[in-house]
Coordinates of C-alpha atoms (C1' of nucleotides) in Angstrom, one line a residue:
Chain N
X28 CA 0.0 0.0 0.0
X29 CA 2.7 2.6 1.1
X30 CA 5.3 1.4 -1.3
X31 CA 4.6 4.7 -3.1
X32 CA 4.3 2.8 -6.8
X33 CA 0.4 2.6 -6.7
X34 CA -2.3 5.0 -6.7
X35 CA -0.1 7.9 -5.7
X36 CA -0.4 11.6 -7.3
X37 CA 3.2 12.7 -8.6
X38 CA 3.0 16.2 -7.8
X39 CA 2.6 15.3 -4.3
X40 CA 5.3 13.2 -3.9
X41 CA 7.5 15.7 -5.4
X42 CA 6.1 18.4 -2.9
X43 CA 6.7 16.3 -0.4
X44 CA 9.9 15.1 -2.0
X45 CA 11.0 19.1 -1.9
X46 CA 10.2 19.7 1.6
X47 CA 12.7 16.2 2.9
X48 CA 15.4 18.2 1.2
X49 CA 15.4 20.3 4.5
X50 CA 15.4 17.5 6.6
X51 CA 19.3 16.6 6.5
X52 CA 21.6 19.2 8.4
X53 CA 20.8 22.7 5.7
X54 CA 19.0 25.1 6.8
X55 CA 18.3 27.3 4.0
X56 CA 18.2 26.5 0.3
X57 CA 18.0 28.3 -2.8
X58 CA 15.3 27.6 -5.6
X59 CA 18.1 25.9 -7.6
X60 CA 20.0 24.0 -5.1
X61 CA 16.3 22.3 -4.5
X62 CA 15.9 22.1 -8.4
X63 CA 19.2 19.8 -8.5
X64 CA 19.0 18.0 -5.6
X65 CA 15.3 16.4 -6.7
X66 CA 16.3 16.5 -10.4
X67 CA 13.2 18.7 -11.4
X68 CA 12.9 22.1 -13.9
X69 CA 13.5 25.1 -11.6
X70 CA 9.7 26.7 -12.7
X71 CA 8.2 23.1 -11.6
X72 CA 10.3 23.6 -8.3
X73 CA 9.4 27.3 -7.9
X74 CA 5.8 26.5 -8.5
X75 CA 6.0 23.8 -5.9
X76 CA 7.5 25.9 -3.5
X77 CA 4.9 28.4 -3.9
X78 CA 2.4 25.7 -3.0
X79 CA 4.2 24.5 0.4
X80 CA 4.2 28.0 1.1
X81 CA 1.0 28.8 1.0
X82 CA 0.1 26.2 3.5
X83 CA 2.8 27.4 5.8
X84 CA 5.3 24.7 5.6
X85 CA 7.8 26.4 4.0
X86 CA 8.7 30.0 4.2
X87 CA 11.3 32.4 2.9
X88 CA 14.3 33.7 5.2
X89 CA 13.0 37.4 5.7
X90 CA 16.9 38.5 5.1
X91 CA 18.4 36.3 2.6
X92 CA 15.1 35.2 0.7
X93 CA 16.1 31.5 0.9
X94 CA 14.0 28.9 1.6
X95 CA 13.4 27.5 4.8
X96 CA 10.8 24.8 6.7
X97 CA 7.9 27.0 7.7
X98 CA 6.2 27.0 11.3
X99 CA 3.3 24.9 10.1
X100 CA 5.8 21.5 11.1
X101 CA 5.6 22.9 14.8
X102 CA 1.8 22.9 14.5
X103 CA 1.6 19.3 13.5
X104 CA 4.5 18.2 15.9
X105 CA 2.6 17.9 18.8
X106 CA 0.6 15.5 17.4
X107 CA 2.8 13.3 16.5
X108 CA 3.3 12.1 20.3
X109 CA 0.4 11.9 21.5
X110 CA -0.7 10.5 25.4
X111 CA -1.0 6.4 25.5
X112 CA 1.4 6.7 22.5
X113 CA 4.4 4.2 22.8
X114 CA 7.0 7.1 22.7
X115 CA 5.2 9.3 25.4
X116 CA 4.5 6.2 28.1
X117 CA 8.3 5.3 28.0
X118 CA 9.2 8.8 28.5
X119 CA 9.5 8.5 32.6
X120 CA 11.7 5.6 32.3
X121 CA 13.8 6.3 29.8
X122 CA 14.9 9.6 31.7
X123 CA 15.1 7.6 34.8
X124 CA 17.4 5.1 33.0
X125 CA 19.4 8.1 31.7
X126 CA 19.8 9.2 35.0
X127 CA 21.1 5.9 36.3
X128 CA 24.1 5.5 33.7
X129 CA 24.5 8.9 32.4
X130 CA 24.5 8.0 28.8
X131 CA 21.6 8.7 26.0
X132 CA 18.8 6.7 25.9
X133 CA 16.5 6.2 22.3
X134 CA 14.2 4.4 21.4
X135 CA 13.8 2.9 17.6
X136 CA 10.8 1.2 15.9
X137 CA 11.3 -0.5 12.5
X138 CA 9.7 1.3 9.4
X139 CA 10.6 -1.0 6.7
X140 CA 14.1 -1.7 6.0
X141 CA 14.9 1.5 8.5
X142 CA 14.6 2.1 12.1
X143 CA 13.2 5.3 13.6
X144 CA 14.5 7.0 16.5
X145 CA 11.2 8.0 17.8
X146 CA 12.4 9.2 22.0
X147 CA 15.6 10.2 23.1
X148 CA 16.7 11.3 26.1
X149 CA 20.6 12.6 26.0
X150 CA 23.1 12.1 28.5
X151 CA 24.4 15.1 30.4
X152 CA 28.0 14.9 29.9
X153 CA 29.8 17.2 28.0
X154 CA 30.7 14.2 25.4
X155 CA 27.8 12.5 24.6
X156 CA 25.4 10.8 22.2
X157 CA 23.9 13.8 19.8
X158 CA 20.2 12.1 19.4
X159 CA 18.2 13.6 16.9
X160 CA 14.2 12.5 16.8
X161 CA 12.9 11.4 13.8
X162 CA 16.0 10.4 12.4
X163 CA 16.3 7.5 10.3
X164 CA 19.0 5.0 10.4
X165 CA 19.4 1.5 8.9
X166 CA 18.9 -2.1 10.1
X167 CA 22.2 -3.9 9.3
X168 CA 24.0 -2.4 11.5
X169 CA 24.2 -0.8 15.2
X170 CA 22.3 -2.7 18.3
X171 CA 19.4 -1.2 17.7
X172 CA 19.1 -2.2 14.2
X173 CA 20.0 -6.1 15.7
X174 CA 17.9 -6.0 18.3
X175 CA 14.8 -5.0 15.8
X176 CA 16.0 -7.7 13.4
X177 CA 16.3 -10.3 15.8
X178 CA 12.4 -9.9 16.8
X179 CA 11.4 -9.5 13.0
X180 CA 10.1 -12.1 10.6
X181 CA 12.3 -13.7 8.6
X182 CA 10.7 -12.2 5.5
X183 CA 12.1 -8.8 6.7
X184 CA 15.2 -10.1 7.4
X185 CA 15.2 -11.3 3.7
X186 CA 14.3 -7.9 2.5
X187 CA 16.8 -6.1 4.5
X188 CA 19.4 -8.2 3.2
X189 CA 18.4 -8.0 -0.5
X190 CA 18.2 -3.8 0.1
X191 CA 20.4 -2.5 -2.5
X192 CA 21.7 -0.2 0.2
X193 CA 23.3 -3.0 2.1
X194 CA 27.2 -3.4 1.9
X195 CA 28.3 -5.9 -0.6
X196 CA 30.8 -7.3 1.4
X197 CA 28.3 -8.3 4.3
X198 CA 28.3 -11.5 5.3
X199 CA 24.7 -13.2 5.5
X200 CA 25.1 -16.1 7.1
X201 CA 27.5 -14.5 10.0
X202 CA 24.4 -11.8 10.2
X203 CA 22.2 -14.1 11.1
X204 CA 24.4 -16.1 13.4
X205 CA 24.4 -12.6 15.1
X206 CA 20.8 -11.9 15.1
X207 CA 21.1 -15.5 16.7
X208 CA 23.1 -14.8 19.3
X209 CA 21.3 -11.4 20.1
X210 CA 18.1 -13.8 20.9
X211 CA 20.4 -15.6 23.0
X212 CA 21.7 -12.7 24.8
X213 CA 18.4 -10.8 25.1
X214 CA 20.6 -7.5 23.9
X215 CA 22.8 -6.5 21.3
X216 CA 25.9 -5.0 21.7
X217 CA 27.9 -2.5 18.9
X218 CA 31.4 -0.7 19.4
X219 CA 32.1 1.5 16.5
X220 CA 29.7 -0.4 13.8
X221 CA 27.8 1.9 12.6
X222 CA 30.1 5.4 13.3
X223 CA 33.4 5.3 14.7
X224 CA 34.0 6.2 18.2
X225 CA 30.3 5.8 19.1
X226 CA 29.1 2.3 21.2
X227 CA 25.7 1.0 22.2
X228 CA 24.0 -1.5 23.7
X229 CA 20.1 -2.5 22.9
X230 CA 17.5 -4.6 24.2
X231 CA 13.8 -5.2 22.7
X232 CA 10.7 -3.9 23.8
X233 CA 7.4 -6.2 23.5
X234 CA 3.9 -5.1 24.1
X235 CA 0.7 -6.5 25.5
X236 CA 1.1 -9.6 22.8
X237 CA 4.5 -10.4 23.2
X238 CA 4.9 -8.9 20.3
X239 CA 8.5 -6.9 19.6
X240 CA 7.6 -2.6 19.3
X241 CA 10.8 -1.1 19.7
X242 CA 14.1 -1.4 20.8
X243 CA 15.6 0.3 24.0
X244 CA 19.2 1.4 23.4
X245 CA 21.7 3.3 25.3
X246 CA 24.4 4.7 23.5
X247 CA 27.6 7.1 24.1
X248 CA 31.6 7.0 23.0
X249 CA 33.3 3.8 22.7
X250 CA 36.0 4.4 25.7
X251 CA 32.8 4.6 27.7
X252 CA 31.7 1.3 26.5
X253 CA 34.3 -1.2 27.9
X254 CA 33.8 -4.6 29.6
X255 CA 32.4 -4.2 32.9
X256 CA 30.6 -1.1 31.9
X257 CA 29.1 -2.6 29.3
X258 CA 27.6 -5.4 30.9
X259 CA 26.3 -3.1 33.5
X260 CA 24.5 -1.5 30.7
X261 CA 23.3 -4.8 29.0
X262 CA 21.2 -5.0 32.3
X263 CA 19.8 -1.9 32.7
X264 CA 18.2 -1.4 29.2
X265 CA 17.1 -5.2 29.5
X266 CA 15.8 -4.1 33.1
X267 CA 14.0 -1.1 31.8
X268 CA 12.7 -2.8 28.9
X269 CA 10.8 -5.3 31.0
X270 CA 9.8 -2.6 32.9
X271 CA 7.9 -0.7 30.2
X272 CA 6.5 -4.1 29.0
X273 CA 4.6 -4.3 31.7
X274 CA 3.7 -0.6 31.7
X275 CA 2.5 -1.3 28.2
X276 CA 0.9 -4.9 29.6
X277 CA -0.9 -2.4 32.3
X278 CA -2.0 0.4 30.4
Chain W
X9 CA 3.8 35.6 -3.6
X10 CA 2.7 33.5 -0.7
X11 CA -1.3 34.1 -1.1
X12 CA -2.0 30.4 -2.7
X13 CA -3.8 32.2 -5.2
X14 CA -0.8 32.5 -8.0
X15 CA 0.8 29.7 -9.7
X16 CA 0.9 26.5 -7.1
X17 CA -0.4 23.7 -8.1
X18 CA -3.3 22.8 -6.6
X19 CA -3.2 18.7 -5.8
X20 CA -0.4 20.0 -3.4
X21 CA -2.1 22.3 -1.5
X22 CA -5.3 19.8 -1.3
X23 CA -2.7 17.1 0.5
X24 CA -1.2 19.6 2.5
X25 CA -4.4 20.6 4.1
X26 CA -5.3 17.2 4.6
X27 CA -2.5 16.8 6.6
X28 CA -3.7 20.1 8.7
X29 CA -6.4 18.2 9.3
X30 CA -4.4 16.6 11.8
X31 CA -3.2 19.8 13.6
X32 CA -5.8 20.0 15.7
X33 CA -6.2 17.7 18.8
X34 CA -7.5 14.7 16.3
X35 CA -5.0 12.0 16.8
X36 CA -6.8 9.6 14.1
X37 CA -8.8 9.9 11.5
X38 CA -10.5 7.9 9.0
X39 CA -11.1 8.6 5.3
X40 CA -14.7 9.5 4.9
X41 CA -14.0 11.9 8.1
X42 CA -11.1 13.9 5.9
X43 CA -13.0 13.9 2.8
X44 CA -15.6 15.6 4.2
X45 CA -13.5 18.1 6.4
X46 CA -11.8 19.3 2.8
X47 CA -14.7 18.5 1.1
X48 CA -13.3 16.2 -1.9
X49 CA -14.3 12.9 -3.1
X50 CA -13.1 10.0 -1.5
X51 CA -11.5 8.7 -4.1
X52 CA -9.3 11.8 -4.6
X53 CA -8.5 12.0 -0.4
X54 CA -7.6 8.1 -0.7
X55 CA -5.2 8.8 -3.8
X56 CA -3.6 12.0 -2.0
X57 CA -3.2 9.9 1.6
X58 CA -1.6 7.4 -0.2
X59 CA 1.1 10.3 -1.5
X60 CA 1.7 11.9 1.7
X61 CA 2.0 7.8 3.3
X62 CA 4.7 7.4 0.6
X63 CA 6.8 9.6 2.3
X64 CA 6.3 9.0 5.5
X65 CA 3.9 12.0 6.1
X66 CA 1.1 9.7 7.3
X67 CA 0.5 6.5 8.6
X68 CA -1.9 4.0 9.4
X69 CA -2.1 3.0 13.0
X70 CA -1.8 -0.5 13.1
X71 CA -4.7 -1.6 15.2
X72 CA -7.4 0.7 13.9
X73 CA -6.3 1.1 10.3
X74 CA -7.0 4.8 10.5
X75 CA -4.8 7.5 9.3
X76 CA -2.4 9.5 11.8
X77 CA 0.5 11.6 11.4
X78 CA 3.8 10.0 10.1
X79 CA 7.2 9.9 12.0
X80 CA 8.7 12.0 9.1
X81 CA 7.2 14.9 10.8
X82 CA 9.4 14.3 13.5
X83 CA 12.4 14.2 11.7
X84 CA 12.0 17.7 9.7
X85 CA 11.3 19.6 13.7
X86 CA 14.6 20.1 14.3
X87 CA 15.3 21.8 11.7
X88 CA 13.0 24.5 12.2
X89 CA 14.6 25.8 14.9
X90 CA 18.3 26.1 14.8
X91 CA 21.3 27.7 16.4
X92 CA 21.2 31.4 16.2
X93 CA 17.7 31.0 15.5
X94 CA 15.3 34.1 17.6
X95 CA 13.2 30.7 18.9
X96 CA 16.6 29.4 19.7
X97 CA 18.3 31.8 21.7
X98 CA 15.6 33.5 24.0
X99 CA 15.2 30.0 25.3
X100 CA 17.2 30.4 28.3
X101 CA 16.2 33.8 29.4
X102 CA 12.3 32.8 29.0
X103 CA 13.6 29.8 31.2
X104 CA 15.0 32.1 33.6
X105 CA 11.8 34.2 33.2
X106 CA 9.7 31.1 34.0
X107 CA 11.5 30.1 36.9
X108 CA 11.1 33.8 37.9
X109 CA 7.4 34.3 38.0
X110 CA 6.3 30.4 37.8
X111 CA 3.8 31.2 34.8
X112 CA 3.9 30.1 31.6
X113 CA 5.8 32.1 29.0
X114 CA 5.5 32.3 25.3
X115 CA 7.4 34.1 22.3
X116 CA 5.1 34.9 19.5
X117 CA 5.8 36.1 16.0
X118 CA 3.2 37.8 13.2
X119 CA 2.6 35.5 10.8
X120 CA 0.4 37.7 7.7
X121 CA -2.8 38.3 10.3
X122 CA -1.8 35.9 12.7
X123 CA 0.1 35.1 15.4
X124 CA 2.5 31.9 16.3
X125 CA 3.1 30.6 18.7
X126 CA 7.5 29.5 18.3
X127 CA 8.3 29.3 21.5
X128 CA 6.9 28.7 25.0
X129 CA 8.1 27.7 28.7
X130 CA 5.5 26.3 31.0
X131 CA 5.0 27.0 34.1
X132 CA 5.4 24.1 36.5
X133 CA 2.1 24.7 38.9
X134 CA -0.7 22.3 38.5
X135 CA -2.9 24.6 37.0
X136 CA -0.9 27.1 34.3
X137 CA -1.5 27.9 31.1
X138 CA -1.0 25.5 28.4
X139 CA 1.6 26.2 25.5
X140 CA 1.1 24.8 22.3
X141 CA 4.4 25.4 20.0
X142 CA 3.2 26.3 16.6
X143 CA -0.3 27.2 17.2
X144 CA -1.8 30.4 16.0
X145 CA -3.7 32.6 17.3
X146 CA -5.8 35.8 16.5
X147 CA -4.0 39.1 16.5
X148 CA -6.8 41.2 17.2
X149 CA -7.2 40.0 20.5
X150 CA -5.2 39.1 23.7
X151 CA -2.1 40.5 24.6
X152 CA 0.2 39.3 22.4
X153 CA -1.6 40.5 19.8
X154 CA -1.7 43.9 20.7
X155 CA 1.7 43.9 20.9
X156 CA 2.7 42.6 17.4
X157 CA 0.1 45.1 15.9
X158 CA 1.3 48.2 18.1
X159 CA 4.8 48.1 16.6
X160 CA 3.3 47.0 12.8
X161 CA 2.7 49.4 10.1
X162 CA -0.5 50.8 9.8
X163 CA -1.2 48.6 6.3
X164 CA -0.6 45.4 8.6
X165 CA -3.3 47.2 11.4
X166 CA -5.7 47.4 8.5
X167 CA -5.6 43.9 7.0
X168 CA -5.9 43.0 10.4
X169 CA -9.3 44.9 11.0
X170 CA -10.5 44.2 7.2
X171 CA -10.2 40.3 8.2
X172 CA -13.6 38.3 7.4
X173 CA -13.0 36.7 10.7
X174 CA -13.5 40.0 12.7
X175 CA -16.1 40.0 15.2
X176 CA -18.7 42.4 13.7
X177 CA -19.3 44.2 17.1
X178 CA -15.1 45.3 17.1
X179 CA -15.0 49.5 17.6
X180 CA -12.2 49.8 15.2
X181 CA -11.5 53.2 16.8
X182 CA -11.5 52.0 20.3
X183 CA -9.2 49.3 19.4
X184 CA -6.9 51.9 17.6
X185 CA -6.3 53.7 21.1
X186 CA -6.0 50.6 22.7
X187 CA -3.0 49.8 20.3
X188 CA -1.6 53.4 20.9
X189 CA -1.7 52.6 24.7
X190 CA 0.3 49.7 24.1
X191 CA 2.3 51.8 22.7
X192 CA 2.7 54.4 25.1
X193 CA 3.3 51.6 28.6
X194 CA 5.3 49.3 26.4
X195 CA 3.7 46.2 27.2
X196 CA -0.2 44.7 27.1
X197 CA -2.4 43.1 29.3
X198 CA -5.4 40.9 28.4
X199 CA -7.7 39.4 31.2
X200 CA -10.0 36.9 29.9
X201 CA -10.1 38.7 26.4
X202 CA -8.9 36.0 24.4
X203 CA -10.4 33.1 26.6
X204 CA -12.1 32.7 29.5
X205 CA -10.5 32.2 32.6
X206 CA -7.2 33.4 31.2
X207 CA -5.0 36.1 31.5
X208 CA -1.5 37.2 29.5
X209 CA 0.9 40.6 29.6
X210 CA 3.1 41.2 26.7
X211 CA 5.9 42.9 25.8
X212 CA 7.8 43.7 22.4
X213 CA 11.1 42.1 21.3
X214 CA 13.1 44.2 19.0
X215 CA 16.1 43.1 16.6
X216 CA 19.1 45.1 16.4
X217 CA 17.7 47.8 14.0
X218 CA 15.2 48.0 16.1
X219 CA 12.4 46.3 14.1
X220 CA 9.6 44.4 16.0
X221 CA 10.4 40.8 15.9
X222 CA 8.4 39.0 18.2
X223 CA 5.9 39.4 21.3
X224 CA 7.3 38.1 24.9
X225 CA 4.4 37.1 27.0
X226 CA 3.2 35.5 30.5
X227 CA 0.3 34.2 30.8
X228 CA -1.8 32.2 32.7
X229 CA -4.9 31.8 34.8
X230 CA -6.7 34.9 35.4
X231 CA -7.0 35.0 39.2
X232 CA -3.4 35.1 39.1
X233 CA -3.6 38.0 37.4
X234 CA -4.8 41.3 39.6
X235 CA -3.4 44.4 40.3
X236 CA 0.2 43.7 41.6
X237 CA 0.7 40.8 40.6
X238 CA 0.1 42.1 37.5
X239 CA 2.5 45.1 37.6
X240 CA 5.3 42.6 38.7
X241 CA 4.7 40.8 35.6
X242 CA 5.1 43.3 33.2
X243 CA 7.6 44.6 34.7
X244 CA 9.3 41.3 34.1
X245 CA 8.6 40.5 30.9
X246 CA 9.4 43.9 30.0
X247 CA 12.6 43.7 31.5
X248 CA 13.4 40.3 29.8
X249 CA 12.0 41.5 26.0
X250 CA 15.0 43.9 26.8
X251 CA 17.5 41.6 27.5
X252 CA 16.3 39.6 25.3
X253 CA 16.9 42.5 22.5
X254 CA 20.8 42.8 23.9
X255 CA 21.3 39.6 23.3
X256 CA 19.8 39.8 19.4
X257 CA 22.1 42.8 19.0
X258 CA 25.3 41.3 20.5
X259 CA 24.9 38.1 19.0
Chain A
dA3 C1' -32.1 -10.6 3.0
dA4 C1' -31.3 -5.3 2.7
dC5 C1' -29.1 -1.2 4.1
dG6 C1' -25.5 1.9 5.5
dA7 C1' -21.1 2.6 7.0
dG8 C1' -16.3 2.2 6.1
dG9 C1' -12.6 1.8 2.6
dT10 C1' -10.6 0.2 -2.3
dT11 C1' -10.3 -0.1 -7.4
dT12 C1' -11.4 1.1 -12.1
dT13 C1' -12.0 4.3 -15.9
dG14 C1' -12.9 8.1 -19.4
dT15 C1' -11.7 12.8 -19.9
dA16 C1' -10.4 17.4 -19.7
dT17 C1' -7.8 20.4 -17.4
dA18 C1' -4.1 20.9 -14.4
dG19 C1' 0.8 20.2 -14.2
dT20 C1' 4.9 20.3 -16.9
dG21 C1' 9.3 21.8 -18.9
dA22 C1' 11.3 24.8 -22.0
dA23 C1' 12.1 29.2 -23.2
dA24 C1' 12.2 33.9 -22.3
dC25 C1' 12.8 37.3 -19.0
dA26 C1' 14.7 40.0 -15.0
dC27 C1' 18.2 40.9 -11.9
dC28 C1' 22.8 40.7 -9.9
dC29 C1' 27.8 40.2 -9.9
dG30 C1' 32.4 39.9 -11.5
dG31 C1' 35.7 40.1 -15.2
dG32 C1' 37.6 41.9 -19.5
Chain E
dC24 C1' 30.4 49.0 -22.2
dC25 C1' 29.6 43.7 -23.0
dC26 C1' 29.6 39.0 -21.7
dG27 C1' 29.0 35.0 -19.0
dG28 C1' 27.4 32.8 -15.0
dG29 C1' 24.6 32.7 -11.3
dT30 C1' 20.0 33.5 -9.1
dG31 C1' 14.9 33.6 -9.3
dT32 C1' 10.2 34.7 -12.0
dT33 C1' 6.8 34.5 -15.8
dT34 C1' 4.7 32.7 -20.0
dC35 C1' 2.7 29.2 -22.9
dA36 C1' 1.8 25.0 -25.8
dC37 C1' 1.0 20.4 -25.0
dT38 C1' -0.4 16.1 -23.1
dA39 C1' -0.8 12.8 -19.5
dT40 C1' -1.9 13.2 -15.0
dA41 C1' -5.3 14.1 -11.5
dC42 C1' -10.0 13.8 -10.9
dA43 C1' -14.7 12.3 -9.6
dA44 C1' -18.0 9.1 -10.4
dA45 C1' -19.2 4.5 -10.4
dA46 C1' -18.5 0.0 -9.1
dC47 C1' -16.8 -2.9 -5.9
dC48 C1' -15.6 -5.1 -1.3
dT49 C1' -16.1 -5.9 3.7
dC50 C1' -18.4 -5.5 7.9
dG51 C1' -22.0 -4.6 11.2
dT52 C1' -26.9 -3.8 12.1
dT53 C1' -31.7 -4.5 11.6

DNA sequence: AACGAGGTTTTGTATAGTGAAACACCCGGG
DNA sequence: CCCGGGTGTTTCACTATACAAAACCTCGTT
């Protein structure tokens, strides 16, 4: 249904297509940066500009007349989380288990071949675990992304392995020995897998059905992820994903 | 440019305000519910939903099957504010200003003839005034309002007061002296204008050219808001719209 | 069984969306 | 001065995309 091939309307999509350009690190953009970076005529782009505009989701730097996401997005954000919603219920003890180790705490669904960060709650150390909401990361790699895989049917295994993203030098058979031994383990553990320098450690989340809804990760720089320190870890995040289990069991 | 009535395109703007559909408290809706809030046929609201789910704009909740709003919302939010950003850095002086006067403060900005809401700080008392980043407001009522439209050009006052949305019964002379009030105390106070049961006092925010940028305000339940109490706030919030406008002309 | 509610699919058509070109403006260099 | 390169804005001929209506499907209620 949401594979975007089917019964979709292509000026939306490129709309839409327009506005994710400002969803990576820029700030501001110019009608024909946009107009190469979605590989579109610049009078299609402007045109679709001028539409997102006049809903309020983009709007134009008052000083340098660049582009820029309009406040509309805030308007809608609050709904996103919403009370009862996964991300707000775990709120409480994911700053609790922040406060316990120190390091930042997220929390990932799967969304396809991708994983979400949909909570976060960042350490308070000077170096720490940036944690961005919303962001998007993928499956083969980090604890996280294990920890989601591990719980998943094998058929999205299969499709995250045939992703064309995917590292041609992965080794499938080792993957799943590792998505094994995470089931084993009950948590995943990554030093410097997906980005160098950074460590975490992840255990899943299941609700009312036994069913697998996110995974609960703790992350933070690889000399803070060592032996004894990471166990310690391993048994918090599997402590305080039991414990939202049965908040999620309760509620 | 950004009236919606010149050269957009106009299957864009029909998703887009299905998606503001979902900016009011609605967490989920279903399809026959959006096409009649934008009044379209349902096959048309089915085709555009499945766009905006495409990209991750919307989603179907997976118990109900209706429609709520997609995690790439989440994702774009931090990009609207940003370092050096007005929203940005005012935050710790209307923290300070919170923990000053434990009511709920706000930054607003003038949005065409509204007012938005791109900031706030609640207070931490039980009952307080509840801050919605993103929503907008009227500006010819409450505080705020008053503010923004005492430091706008008079062609800004007029579209205000030529708005369809106008209560008839508005003395359009009355509220001119009201404005040049403002003017002359610096700040504004509302009790229960706005909304019943609440009360606000708001001052102006200037940039470094000393252009109106924004309105700083407290505001919260009215019985908090009589005679001293009153005079204490706005002398606070007057004191940190200045501060406020050092920082925007050091920075 | 019929009916009404919800959502999903199909289809003919005309108009809405498109891209290309022209235009406007700015800047820097010769 | 002209030229070229960059930015954004406007116009217009063309066609295929977006549309709405109808049909369809499922479910629950009477």
């Amino acid at each position: 249904m949401a594979d975007g091939e089917r019964n979709t309307v292509r000026a939306v999509e490129r709309a839409l297509d327009i506005l994710l350009c400002f969803s990576s690190t820029e700030m501001e953009l110019g009608l024909s940066d946009i107009a190469k970076r979605v590989k579109l005529h610049k009078s299609t782009v402007h045109r679709l500009l001028a539409s997102l505009e006049s809903r309020g989701f983009i709007r134009r730097d008052p000083h340098t007349q660049n582009y820029r996401l309009g406040w509309r997005i805030l308007e809608l954000v609050s709904n996103v989380h919403q009370s009862g919603d996964l991300s707000t219920v775990v709120l409480p003890e994911m700053t609790r288990l922040r406060d316990l180790l120190d390091e930042t705490i997220s929390l990932y669904i799967r969304s396809g071949t991708e994983r979400i960060r949909i909570q976060a709650v960042e350490s308070h150390q000077p170096v720490r675990r940036v944690a961005n909401i919303g962001q998007r990361l993928p499956l083969y790699v980090g604890a996280s992304g294990k920890v989601l895989l591990a719980w998943s049917p094998p058929e999205v295994v299969e499709q995250v392995l045939n992703d064309p993203k995917i590292p041609p030098d992965l080794d499938r058979e080792e993957f799943i020995r590792q998505l094994e031994r995470v089931r084993e383990n009950g948590y995943a553990i990554s030093i410097e897998e997906r980005e160098a320098g950074a460590a975490a450690v992840a255990a899943p989340v299941f609700d009312r059905n036994g069913q697998l809804v996110a995974a609960l990760s703790v992350s933070g720089p690889a000399d803070r992820f060592t032996g004894a320190a990471t166990l310690r870890f391993a048994e918090a995040v599997t402590r305080s994903a039991k414990i939202i289990h049965q908040i999620l069991t309760a509620g």
